[in-house]
Short mmCIF file of C-alpha atoms in Angstrom, two decimals:
data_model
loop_
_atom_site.label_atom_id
_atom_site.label_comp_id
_atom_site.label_asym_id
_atom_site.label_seq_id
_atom_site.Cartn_x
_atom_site.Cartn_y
_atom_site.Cartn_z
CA UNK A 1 0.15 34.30 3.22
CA UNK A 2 -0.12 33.31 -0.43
CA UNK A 3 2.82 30.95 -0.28
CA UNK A 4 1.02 29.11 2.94
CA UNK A 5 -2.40 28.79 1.31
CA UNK A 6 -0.59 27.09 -1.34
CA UNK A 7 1.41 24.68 0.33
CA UNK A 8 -2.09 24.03 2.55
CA UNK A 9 -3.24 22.97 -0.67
CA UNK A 10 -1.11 20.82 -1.93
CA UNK A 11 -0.86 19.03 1.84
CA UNK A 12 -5.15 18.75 1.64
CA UNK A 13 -4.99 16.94 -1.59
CA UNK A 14 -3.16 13.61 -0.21
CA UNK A 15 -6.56 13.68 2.52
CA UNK A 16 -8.91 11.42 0.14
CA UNK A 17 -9.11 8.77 2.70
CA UNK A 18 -9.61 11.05 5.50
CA UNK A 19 -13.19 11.25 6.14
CA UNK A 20 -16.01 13.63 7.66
CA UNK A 21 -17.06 12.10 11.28
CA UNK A 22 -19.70 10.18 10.56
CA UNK A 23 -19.92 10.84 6.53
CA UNK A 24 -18.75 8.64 4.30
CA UNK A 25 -17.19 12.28 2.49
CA UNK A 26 -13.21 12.84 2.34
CA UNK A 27 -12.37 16.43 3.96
CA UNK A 28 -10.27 17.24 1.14
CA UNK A 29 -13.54 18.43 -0.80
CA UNK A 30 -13.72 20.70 1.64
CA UNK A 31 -10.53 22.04 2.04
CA UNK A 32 -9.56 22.15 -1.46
CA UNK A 33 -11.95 24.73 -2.39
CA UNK A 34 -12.00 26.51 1.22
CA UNK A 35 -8.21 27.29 1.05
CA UNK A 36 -8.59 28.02 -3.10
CA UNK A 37 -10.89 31.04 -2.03
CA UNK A 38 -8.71 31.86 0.18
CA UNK A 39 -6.19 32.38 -2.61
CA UNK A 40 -9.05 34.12 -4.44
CA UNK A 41 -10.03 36.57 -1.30
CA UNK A 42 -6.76 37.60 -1.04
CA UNK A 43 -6.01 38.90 -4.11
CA UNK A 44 -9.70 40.29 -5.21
CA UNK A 45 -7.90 43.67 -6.63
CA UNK A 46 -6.55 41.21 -9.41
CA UNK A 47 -9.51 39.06 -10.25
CA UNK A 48 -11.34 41.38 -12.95
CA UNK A 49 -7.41 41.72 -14.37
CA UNK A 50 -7.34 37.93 -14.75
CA UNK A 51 -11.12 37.62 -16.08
CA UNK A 52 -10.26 40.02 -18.99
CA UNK A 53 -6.49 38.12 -19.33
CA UNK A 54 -7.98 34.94 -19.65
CA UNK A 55 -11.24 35.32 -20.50
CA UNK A 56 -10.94 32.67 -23.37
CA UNK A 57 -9.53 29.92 -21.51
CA UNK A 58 -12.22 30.55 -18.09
CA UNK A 59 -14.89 30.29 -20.60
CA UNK A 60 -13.84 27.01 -22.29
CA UNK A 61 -13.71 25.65 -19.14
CA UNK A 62 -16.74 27.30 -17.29
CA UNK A 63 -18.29 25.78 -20.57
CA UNK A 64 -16.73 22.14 -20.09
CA UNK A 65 -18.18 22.19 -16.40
CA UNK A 66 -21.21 23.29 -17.41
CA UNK A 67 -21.52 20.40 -20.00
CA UNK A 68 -20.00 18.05 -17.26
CA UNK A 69 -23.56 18.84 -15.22
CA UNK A 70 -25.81 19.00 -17.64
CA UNK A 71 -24.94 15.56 -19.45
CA UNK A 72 -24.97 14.21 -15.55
CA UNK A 73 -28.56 15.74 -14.88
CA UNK A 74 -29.32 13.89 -18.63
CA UNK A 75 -27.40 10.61 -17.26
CA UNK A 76 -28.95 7.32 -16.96
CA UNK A 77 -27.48 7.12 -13.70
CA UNK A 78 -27.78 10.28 -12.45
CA UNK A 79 -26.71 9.91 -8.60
CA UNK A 80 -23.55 8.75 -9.81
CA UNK A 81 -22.77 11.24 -12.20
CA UNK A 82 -24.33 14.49 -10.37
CA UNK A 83 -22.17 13.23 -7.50
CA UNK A 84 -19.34 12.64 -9.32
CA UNK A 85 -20.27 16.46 -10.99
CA UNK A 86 -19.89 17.67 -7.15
CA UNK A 87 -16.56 16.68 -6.42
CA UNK A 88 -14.99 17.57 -9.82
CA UNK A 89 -16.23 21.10 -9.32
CA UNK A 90 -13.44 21.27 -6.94
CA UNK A 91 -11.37 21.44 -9.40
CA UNK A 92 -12.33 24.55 -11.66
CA UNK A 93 -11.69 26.37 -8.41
CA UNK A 94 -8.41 24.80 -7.91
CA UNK A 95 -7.47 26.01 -10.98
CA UNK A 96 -8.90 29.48 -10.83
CA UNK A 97 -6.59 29.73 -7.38
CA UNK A 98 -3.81 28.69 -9.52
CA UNK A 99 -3.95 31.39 -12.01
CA UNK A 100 -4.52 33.77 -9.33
CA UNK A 101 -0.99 32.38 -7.66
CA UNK A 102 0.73 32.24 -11.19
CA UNK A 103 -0.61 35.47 -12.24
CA UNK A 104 0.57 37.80 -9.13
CA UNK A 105 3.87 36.21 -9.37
CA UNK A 106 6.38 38.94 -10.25
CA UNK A 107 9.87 37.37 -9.20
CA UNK A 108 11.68 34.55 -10.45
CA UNK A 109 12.44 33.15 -6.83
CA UNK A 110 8.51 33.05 -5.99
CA UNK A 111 7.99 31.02 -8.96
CA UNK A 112 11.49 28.73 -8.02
CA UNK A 113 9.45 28.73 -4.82
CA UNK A 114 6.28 26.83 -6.12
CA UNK A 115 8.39 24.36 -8.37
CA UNK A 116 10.57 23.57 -5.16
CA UNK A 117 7.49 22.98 -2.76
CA UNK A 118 5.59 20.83 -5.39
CA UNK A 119 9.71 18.82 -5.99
CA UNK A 120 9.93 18.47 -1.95
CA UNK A 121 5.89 16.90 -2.07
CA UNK A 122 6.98 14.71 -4.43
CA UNK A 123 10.02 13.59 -2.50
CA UNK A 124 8.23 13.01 0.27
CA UNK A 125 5.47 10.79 -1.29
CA UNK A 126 8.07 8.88 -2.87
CA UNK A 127 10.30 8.39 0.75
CA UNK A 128 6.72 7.19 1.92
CA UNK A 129 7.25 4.48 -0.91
CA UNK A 130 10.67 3.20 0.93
CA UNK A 131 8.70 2.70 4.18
CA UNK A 132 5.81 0.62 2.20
CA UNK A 133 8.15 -1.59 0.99
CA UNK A 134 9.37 -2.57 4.48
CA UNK A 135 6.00 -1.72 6.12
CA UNK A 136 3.00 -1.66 4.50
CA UNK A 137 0.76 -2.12 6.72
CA UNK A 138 2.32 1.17 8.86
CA UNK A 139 -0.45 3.54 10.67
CA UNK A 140 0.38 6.53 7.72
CA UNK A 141 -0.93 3.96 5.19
CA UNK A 142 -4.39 2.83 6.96
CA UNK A 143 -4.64 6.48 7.44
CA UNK A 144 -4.20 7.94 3.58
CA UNK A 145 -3.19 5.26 1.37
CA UNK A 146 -5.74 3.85 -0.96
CA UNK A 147 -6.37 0.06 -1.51
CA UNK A 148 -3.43 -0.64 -4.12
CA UNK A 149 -2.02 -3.73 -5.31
CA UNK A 150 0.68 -4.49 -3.28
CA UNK A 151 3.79 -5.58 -3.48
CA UNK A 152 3.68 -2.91 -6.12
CA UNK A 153 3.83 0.46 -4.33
CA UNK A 154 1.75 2.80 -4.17
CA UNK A 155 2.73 5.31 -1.20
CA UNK A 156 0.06 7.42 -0.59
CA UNK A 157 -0.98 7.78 -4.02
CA UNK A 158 -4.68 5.88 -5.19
CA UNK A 159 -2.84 3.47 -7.43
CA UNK A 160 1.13 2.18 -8.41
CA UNK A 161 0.42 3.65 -11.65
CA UNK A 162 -0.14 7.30 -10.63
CA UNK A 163 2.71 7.13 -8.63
CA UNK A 164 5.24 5.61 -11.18
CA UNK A 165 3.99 8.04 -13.22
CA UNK A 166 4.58 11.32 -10.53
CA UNK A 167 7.88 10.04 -9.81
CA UNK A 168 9.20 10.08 -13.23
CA UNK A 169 7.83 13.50 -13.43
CA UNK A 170 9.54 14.27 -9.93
CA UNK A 171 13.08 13.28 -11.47
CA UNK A 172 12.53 15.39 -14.85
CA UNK A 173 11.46 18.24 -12.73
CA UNK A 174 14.45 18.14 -10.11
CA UNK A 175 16.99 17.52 -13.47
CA UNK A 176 15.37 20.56 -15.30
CA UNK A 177 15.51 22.95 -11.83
CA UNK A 178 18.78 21.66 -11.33
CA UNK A 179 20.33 22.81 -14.96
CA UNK A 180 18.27 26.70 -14.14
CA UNK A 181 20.55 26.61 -11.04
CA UNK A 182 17.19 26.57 -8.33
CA UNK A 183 18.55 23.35 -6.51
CA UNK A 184 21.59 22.02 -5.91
CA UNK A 185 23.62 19.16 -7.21
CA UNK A 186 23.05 17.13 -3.69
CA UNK A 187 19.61 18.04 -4.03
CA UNK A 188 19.66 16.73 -7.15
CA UNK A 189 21.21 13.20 -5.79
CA UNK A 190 19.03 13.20 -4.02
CA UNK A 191 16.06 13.02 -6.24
CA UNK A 192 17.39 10.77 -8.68
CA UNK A 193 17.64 8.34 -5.35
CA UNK A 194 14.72 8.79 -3.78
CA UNK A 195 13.01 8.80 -7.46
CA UNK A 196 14.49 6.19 -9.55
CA UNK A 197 14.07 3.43 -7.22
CA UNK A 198 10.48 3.31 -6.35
CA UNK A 199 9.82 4.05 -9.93
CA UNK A 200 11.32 0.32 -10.40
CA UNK A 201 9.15 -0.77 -7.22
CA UNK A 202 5.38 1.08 -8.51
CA UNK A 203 5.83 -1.58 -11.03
CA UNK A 204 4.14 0.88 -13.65
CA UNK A 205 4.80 0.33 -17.04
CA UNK A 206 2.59 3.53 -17.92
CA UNK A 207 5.21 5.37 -15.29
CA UNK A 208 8.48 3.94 -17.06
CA UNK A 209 7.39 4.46 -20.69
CA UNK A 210 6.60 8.52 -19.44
CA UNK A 211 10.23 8.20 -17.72
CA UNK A 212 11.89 7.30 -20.90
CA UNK A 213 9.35 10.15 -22.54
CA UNK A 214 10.55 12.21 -19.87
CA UNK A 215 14.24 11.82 -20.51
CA UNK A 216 13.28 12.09 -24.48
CA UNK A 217 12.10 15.48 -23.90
CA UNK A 218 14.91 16.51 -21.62
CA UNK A 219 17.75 15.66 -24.34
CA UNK A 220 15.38 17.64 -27.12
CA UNK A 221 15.28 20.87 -24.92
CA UNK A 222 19.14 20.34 -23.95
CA UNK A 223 18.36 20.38 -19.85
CA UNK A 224 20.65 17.27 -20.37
CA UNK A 225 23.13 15.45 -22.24
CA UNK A 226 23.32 11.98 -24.17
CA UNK A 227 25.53 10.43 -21.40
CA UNK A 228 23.36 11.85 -18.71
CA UNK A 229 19.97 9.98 -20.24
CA UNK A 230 21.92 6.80 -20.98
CA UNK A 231 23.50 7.05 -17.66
CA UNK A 232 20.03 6.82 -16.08
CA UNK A 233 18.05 5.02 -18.24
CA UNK A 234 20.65 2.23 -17.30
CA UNK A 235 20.36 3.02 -13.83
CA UNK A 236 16.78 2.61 -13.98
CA UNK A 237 16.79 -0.33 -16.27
CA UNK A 238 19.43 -2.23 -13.48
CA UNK A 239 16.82 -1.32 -10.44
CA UNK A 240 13.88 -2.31 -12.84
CA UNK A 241 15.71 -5.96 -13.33
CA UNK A 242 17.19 -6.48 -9.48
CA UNK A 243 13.64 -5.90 -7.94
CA UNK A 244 11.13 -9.17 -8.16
CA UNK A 245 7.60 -6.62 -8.80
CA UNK A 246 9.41 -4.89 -11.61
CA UNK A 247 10.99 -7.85 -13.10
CA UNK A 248 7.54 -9.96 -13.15
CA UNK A 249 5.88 -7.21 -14.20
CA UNK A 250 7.89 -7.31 -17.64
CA UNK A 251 7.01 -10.98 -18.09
CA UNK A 252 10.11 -12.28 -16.59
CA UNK A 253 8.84 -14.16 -13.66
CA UNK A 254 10.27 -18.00 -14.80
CA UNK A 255 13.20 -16.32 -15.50
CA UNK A 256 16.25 -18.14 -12.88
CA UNK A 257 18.70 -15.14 -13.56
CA UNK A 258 16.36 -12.04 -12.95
CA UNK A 259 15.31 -10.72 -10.03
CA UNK A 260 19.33 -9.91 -10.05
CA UNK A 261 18.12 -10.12 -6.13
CA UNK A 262 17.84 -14.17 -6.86
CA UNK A 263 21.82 -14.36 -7.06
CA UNK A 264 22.11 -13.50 -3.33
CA UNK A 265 18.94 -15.06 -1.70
CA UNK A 266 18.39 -18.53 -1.36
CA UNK A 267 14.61 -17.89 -0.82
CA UNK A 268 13.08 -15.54 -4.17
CA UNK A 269 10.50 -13.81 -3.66
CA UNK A 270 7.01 -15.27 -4.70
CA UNK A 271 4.88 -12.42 -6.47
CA UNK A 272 1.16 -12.40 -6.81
CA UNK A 273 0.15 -10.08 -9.06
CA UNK A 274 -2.39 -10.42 -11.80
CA UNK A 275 -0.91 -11.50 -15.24
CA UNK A 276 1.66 -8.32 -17.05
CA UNK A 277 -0.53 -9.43 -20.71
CA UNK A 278 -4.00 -9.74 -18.77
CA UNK A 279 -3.57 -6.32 -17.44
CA UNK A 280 -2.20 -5.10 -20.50
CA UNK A 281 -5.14 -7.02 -22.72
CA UNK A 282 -8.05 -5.59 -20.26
CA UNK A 283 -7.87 -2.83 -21.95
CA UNK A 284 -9.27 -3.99 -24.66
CA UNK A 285 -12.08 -5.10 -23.17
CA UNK A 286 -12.91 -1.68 -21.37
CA UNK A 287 -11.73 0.49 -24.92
CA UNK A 288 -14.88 -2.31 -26.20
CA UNK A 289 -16.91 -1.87 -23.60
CA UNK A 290 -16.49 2.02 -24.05
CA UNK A 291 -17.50 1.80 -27.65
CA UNK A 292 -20.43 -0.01 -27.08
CA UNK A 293 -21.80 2.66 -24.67
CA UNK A 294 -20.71 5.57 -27.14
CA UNK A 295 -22.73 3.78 -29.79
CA UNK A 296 -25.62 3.72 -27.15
CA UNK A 297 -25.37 7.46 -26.83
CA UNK A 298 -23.25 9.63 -28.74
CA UNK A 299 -24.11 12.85 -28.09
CA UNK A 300 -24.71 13.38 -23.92
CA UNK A 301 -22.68 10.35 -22.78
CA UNK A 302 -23.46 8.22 -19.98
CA UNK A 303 -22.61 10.51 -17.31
CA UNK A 304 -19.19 11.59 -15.33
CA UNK A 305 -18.19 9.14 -13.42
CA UNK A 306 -20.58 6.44 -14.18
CA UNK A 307 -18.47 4.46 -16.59
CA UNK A 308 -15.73 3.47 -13.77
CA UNK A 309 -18.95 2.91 -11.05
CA UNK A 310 -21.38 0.87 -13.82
CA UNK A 311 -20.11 0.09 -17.08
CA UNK A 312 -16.19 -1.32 -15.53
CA UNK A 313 -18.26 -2.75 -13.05
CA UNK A 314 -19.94 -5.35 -15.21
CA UNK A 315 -16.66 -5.73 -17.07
CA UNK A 316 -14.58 -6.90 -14.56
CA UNK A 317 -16.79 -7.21 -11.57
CA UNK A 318 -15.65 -4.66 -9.37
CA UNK A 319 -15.93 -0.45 -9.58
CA UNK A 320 -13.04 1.76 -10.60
CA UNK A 321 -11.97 0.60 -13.87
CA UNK A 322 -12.67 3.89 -16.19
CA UNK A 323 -11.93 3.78 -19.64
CA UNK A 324 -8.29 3.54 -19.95
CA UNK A 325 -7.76 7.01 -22.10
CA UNK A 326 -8.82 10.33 -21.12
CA UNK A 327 -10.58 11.01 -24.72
CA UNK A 328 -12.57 8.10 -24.34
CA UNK A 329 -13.56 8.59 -21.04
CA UNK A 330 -14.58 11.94 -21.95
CA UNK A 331 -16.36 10.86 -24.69
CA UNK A 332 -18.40 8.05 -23.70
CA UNK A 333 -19.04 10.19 -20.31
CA UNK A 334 -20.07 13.38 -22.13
CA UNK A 335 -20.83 12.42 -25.23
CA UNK A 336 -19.51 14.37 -28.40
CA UNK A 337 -20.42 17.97 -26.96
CA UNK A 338 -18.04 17.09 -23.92
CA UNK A 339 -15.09 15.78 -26.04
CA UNK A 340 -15.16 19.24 -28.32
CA UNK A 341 -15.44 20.99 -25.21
CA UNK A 342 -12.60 19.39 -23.56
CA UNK A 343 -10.45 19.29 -26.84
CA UNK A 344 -11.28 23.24 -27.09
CA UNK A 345 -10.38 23.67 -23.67
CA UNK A 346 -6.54 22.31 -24.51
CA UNK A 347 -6.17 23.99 -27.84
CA UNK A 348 -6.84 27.35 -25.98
CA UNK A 349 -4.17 26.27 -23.45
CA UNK A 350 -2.04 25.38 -25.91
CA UNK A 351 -2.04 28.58 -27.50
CA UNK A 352 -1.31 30.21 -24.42
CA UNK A 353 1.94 28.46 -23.78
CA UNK A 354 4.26 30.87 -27.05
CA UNK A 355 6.59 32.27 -23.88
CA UNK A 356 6.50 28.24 -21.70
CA UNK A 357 9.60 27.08 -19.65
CA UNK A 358 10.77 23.49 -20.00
CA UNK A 359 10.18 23.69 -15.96
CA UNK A 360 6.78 23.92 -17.24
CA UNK A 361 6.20 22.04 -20.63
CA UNK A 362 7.97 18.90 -19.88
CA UNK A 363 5.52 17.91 -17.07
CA UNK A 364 2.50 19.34 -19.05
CA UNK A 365 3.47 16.71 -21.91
CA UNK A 366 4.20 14.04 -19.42
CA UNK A 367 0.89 14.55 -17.77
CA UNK A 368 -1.19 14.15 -20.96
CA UNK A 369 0.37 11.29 -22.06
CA UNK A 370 0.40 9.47 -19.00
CA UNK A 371 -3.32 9.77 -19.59
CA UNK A 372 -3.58 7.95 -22.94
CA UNK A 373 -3.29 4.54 -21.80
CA UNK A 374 -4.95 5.72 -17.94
CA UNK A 375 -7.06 7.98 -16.91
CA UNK A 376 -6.08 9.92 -13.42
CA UNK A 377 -8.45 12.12 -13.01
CA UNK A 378 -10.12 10.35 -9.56
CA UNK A 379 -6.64 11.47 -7.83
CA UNK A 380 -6.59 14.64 -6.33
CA UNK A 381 -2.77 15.27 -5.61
CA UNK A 382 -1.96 14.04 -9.25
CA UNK A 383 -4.50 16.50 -10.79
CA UNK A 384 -4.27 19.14 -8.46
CA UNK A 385 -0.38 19.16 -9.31
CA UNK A 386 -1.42 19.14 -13.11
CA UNK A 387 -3.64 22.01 -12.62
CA UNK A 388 -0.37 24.04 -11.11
CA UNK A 389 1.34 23.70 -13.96
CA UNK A 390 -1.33 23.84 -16.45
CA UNK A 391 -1.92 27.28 -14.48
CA UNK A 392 1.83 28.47 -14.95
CA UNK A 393 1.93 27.43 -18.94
CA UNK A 394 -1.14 29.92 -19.51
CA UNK A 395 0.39 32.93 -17.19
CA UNK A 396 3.73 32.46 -18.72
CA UNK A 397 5.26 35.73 -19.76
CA UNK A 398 8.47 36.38 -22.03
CA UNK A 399 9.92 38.86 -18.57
CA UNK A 400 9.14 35.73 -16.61
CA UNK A 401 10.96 32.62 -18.36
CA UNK A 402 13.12 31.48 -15.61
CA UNK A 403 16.83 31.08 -16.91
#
C-alpha cells in the first residue's frame, strides 16, 4: 500500500493548475499532505524510531519552518507571505513521508522500485513535451500546464527552465540505473531519446549547463566513460543547433547556417522570444533589487513569497520573478536567521550522506545547482522529487548501497 501512496504522490504534484470548485486553491495542497499521512499512518510503529534517527535533521527543519512563519507574521506584506507560509508547509510533510518510505525500505528492489517510478514520471513529462511541440494548445495542457513561454517547452512543468533542468536529471538518472543493472539497455534508449531532445527544445540554458554538470559528475563517479559523455554531449550539442528555440536561444538567430533545420525548409521558423542577453542581464536587476530589500531589513526579511509577488513585480512589471538564487531568496525573504537556518539545515544533510549512492548524489548536486542561477521552489513536482531524494541521501545505510 506503501508503494501506491507513493506513486499517488508523485501523480498529485503535476495538479497545480487543477483547482477546488469554486476556489481559486489547486487540489494538490490537499492531496499532497492527505496521501503523506497516509504514508505516516501506516507505518506509526516506526515513527518514534525515525524521531530519535533523525532527530537532528527534523529539528533543523521544524526550526527553518518555524522561522519561515514567524518572519511572514513579521512581514510587511503579510497575506502574501502567511499564505505563501501555508502552502510550503506542505512540504515538511512531504518530506517527513519520505523518510518514513526511505527508512522502512529493507530490499534493494523496493528502493530500484522508487528510482524507476520517479525515471518513468519523468519520461512521461518529457513525451508530454513531444506533443507540445506539435500541439500546444492540446486539452492536457489547458488542463495542467502553466503559462510558459512558448515555443520553448514546457510540458507540464511551471516553466522551460524547470523542465530542461528535470530532464537532464532524468537522463543522468536512467544512465546511472542503467550501469547498477535496474533497467535495461532499451530502456536506456529510450531515455536518452525521449530526454535529450526536449532538453534542446526547453530552450534552458540553466537545464544544459546542469546536463553538462550532470555528465561531469557521471565520468568522476565512473557510471560512464569518456566516449560515452562525448558521445552525448555531441548528440545534444547537434539537437541544440538543428532546432530554431535552442539555436536563438544561444544568440544565433541571424545566423543563415543554423537552425541546421534551415538547410531543408524554404520557410525558417520566425522565433519570438525575449532577447538570450536581456534574460540573461535581468538578473542583475532582480540580484539589485534583492540587495536593496536585504539592506532594508536584514534580519526578518521581507516575507516568503513576497519578493516574486511585490518586489519582481515592480521590477519587471509582472509577479513571479523571485530572486534568481536560492540563498538570496532565502535571505532577503527571511532575513539572516532564515539563511543560517536553511544553510544548517543542508550541512546536517550533508553529513548524513557518508554511506550515499551516485543514484542518489548526482541528482542531489544537480538539484542545488540548478538553483543558483533559479530558484524552483514554487514547483511542486520538481521539489517534491528533490525531497525524495534528499530523503534517501539521509536514510542511506552502508547494507543498503545499491550495487
Amino acid at each position: 500500500m506503501i508503494n501506491v501512496f507513493f506513486l499517488l504522490i508523485l501523480f498529485s504534484s503535476l495538479l497545480g493548475r487543477i483547482k477546488f470548485p469554486g476556489l481559486n486553491i489547486g487540489i494538490h495542497y490537499l492531496l499532497l499532505p492527505a496521501l503523506s499521512f497516509c504514508v505516516i499512518s501506516s507505518s506509526l510503529k516506526l515513527i518514534p524510531e525515525i524521531l530519535k534517527k533523525h532527530k537532528t535533521i527534523l529539528i533543523s527543519m521544524s526550526l527553518l519552518f518555524f522561522w519561515m512563519w514567524m518572519s511572514s507574521l513579521i512581514s510587511p506584506f503579510p497575506n502574501t507571505a502567511i499564505t505563501y507560509s501555508i502552502k510550503y508547509s506542505t512540504y515538511f510533510i512531504v518530506f517527513f513521508a519520505f523518510l518514513v518510505i526511505t527508512f522502512r525500505t529493507l530490499k534493494t528492489s523496493s528502493l530500484t522500485f522508487y528510482y524507476r517510478c520517479i525515471l518513468y514520471l519523468l519520461q512521461i513529462i518529457a513525451a508530454l513535451a513531444f506533443l507540445e511541440t506539435f500541439f500546444p494548445k492540446y486539452w492536457i495542457f489547458k488542463l495542467l500546464k502553466f503559462p510558459s513561454y512558448y515555443p520553448q517547452i514546457g510540458s507540464i512543468m511551471q516553466n522551460p527552465n524547470q523542465f530542461g533542468v528535470i530532464v537532464s536529471i532524468g537522463l543522468c538518472l536512467s544512465l546511472i540505473l542503467e550501469k547498477q543493472k535496474k533497467i535495461s539497455k532499451f530502456e536506456l534508449y529510450i531515455s536518452e531519446f525521449i530526454f535529450l531532445i526536449p532538453l534542446a527544445l526547453s530552450g534552458s540554458r540553466n537545464g544544459w549547463l546542469i546536463f553538462i554538470l550532470g555528465m561531469v559528475l557521471l565520468l568522476i563517479y565512473k557510471i560512464i566513460s569518456i566516449r560515452k559523455m562525448i558521445f552525448l554531449l555531441s548528440l545534444w550539442f547537434l539537437c541544440i543547433i538543428s532546432i530554431p528555440v535552442s539555436t536563438y536561444r544561444i544568440g544565433l538567430v541571424n545566423s543563415k547556417i543554423f537552425p541546421l533545420i534551415n538547410l531543408f525548409s524554404t520557410n525558417p521558423s520566425e522565433i519570438r522570444l525575449p532577447s538570450p542577453l536581456g534574460t540573461a542581464l535581468s538578473r542583475f536587476s532582480l540580484w539589485q533589487a534583492a540587495i536593496i530589500e536585504i539592506i532594508k531589513r536584514p534580519i526578518t526579511g521581507i516575507g516568503i513569497g513576497a519578493f516574486a509577488e511585490h518586489i519582481g513585480l515592480q521590477v519587471f512589471k509582472l509577479k513571479g520573478y523571485h530572486a534568481h538564487n536560492i540563498f538570496l531568496n532565502v535571505l532577503v525573504e527571511q532575513g539572516i536567521i532564515g539563511l543560517l537556518l536553511f544553510t544548517n539545515f543542508l550541512v546536517r544533510i550533508a553529513s548524513k550522506v557518508k554511506y550515499a549512492n551516485p543514484v542518489v548524489l548526482i541528482p542531489i548536486a544537480m538539484f542545488l545547482a540548478s538553483q543558483m542561477p533559479d530558484v524552483f521552489v514554487e514547483d511542486y513536482t520538481f521539489t517534491t522529487i528533490e525531497f525524495y531524494f534528499l530523503a534517501a541521501a539521509i536514510n542511506s545505510r552502508k547494507d543498503l548501497i545499491m550495487q
